[in-house]
Short mmCIF file of C-alpha atoms in Angstrom, two decimals:
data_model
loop_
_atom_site.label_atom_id
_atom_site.label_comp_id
_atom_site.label_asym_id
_atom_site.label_seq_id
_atom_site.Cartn_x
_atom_site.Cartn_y
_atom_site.Cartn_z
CA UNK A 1 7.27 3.36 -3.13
CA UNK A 2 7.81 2.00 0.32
CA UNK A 3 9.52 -1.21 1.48
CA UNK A 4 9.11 -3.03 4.15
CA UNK A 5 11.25 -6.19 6.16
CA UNK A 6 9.39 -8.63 7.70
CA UNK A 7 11.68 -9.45 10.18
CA UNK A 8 11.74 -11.71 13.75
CA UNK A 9 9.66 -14.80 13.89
CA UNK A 10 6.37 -13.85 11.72
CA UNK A 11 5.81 -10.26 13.30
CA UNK A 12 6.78 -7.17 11.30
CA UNK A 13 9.17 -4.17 10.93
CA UNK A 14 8.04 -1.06 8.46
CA UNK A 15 10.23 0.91 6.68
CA UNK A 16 8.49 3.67 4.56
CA UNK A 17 10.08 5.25 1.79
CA UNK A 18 9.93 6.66 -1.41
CA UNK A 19 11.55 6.40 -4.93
CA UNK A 20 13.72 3.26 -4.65
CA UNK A 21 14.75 2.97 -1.65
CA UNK A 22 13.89 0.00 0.71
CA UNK A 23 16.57 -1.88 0.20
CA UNK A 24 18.72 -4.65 -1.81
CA UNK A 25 15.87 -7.78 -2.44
CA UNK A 26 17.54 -10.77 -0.71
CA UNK A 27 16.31 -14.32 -0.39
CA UNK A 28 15.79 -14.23 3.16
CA UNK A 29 12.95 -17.19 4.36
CA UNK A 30 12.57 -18.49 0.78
CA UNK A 31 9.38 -17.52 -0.38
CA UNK A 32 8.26 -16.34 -3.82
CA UNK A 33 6.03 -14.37 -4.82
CA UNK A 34 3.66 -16.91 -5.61
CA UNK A 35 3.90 -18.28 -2.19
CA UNK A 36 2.11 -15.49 -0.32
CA UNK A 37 -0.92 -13.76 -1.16
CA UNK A 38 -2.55 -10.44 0.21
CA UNK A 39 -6.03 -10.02 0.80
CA UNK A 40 -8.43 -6.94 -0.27
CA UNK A 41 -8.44 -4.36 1.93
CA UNK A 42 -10.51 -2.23 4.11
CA UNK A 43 -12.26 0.05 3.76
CA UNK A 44 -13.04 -1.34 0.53
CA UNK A 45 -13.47 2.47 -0.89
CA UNK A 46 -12.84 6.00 0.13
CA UNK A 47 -14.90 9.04 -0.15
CA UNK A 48 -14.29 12.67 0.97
CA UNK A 49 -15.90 16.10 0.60
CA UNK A 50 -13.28 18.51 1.20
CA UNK A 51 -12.69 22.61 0.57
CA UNK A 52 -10.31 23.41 -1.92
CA UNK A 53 -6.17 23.76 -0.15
CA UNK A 54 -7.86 21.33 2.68
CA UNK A 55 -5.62 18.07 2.92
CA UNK A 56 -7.24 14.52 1.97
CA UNK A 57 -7.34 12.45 5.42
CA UNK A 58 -5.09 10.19 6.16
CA UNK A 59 -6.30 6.37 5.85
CA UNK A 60 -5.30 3.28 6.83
CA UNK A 61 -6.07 0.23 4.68
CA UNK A 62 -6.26 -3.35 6.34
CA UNK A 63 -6.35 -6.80 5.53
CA UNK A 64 -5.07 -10.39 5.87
CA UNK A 65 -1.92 -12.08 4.43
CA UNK A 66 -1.88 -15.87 3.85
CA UNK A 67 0.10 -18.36 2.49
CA UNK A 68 4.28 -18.57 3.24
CA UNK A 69 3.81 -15.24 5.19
CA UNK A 70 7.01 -16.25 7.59
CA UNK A 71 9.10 -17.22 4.59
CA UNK A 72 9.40 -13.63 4.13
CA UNK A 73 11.54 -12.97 6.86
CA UNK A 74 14.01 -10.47 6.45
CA UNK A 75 12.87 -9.86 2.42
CA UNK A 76 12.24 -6.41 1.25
CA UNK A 77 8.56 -5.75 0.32
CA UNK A 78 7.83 -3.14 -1.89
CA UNK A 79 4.39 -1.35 -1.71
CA UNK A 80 3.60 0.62 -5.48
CA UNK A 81 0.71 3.23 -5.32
CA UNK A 82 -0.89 4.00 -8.50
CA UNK A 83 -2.61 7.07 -7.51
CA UNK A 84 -4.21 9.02 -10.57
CA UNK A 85 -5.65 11.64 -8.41
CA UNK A 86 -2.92 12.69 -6.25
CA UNK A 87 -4.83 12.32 -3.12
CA UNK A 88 -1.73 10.60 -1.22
CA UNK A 89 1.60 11.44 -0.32
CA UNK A 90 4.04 9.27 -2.73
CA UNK A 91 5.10 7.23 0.54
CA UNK A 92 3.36 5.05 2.35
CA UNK A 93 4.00 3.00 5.65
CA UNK A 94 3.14 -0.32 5.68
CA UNK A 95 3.50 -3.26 8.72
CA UNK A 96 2.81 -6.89 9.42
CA UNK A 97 1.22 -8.59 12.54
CA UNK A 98 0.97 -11.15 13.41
CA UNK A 99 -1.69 -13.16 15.63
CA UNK A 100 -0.70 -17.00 16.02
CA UNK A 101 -0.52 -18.59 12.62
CA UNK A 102 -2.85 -15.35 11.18
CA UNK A 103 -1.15 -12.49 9.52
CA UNK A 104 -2.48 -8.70 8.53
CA UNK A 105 -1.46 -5.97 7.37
CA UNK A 106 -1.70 -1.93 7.69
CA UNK A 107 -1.03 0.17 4.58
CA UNK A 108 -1.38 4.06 5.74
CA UNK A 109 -1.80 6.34 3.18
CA UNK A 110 -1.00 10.11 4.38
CA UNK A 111 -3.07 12.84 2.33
CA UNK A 112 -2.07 15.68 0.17
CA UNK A 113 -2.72 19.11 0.30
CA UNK A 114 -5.79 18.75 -2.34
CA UNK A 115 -5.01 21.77 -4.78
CA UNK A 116 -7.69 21.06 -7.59
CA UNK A 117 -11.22 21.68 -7.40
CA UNK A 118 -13.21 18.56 -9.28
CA UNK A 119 -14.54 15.84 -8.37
CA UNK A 120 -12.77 12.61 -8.63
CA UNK A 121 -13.28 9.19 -8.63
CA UNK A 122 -11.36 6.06 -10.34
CA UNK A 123 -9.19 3.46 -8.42
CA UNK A 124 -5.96 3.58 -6.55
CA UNK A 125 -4.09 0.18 -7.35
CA UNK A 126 -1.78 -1.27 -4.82
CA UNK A 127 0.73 -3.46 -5.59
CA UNK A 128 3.22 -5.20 -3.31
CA UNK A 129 6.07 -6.79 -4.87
CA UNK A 130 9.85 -8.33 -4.27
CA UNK A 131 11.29 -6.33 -6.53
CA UNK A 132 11.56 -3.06 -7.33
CA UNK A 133 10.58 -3.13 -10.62
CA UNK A 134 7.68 -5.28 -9.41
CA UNK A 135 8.00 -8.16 -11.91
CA UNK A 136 7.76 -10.60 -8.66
CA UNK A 137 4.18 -9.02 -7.51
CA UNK A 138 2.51 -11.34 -4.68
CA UNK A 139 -0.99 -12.82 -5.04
CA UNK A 140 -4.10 -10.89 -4.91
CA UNK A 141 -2.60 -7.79 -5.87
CA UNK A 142 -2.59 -5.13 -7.24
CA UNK A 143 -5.24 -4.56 -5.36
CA UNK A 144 -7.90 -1.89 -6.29
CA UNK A 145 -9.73 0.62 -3.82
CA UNK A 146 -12.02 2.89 -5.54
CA UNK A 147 -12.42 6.36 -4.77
CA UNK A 148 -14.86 9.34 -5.06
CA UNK A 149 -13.56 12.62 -3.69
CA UNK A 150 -15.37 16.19 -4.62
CA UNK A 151 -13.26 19.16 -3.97
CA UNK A 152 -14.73 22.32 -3.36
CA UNK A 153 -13.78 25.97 -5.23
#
């Protein structure tokens, strides 16, 4: 799990961690859940062909944020990787920019050490949420990247 705080006037801070840390939630700008929503991401799927005891690549996912995206200021944002594979490292870094009145975001996933031979393919799901528990998830999400990875013997 990783949480972020968007913090200044609309741009962003990251804060990556894992388990729950990230943070107390807070009220900060006054916007809900409801009030922001995240858009799908790019690359819109991931593929590899790696030996086996290589390490997945690293990838960065982007995408756009609309909505209340400055009433988050200074509230925790939690970022929940479902990831049945095990192709990513349990933490994950995520930021906010911001161009104007436009807002992005950049979720990097780091790789693990790929230890099974197989292939693999399903869906990581992404949620972002301002809670820990995520009951408070924002719109669009979680979001769903598929994925089709063959590890070699």
């Amino acid at each position: 799990m990783a949480a972020i705080f968007l913090a200044g006037c609309g741009g962003g801070g990251s804060y990556g961690g894992s388990g729950n840390t990230g943070g107390t939630g807070g009220t900060g700008g006054g916007a809900t859940s409801s009030d922001v929503t995240v858009g799908p991401a790019t690359p819109s799927a991931i593929g590899a062909n790696k030996p086996l005891g290589a390490t997945m690549d690293n990838v960065v996912l982007r995408g756009s944020l609309s909505g209340n995206v400055a009433g988050l200021n200074n509230v925790p944002v939690y970022v929940v990787i479902e990831d049945p594979a095990s192709l990513f490292q349990s933490q994950a870094v995520l930021t906010v920019q911001a161009d104007g009145a436009n807002y992005g975001y950049a979720l990097n996933l780091v790789g693990k050490p790929l230890t099974t031979s197989g292939h693999f393919n399903g869906n990581l799901r992404i949620f972002a949420c301002l809670d820990t528990q995520c009951q408070r998830p924002l719109g669009g999400t979680p979001l769903s990247v598929p994925y089709d990875v063959t590890v070699s013997p």
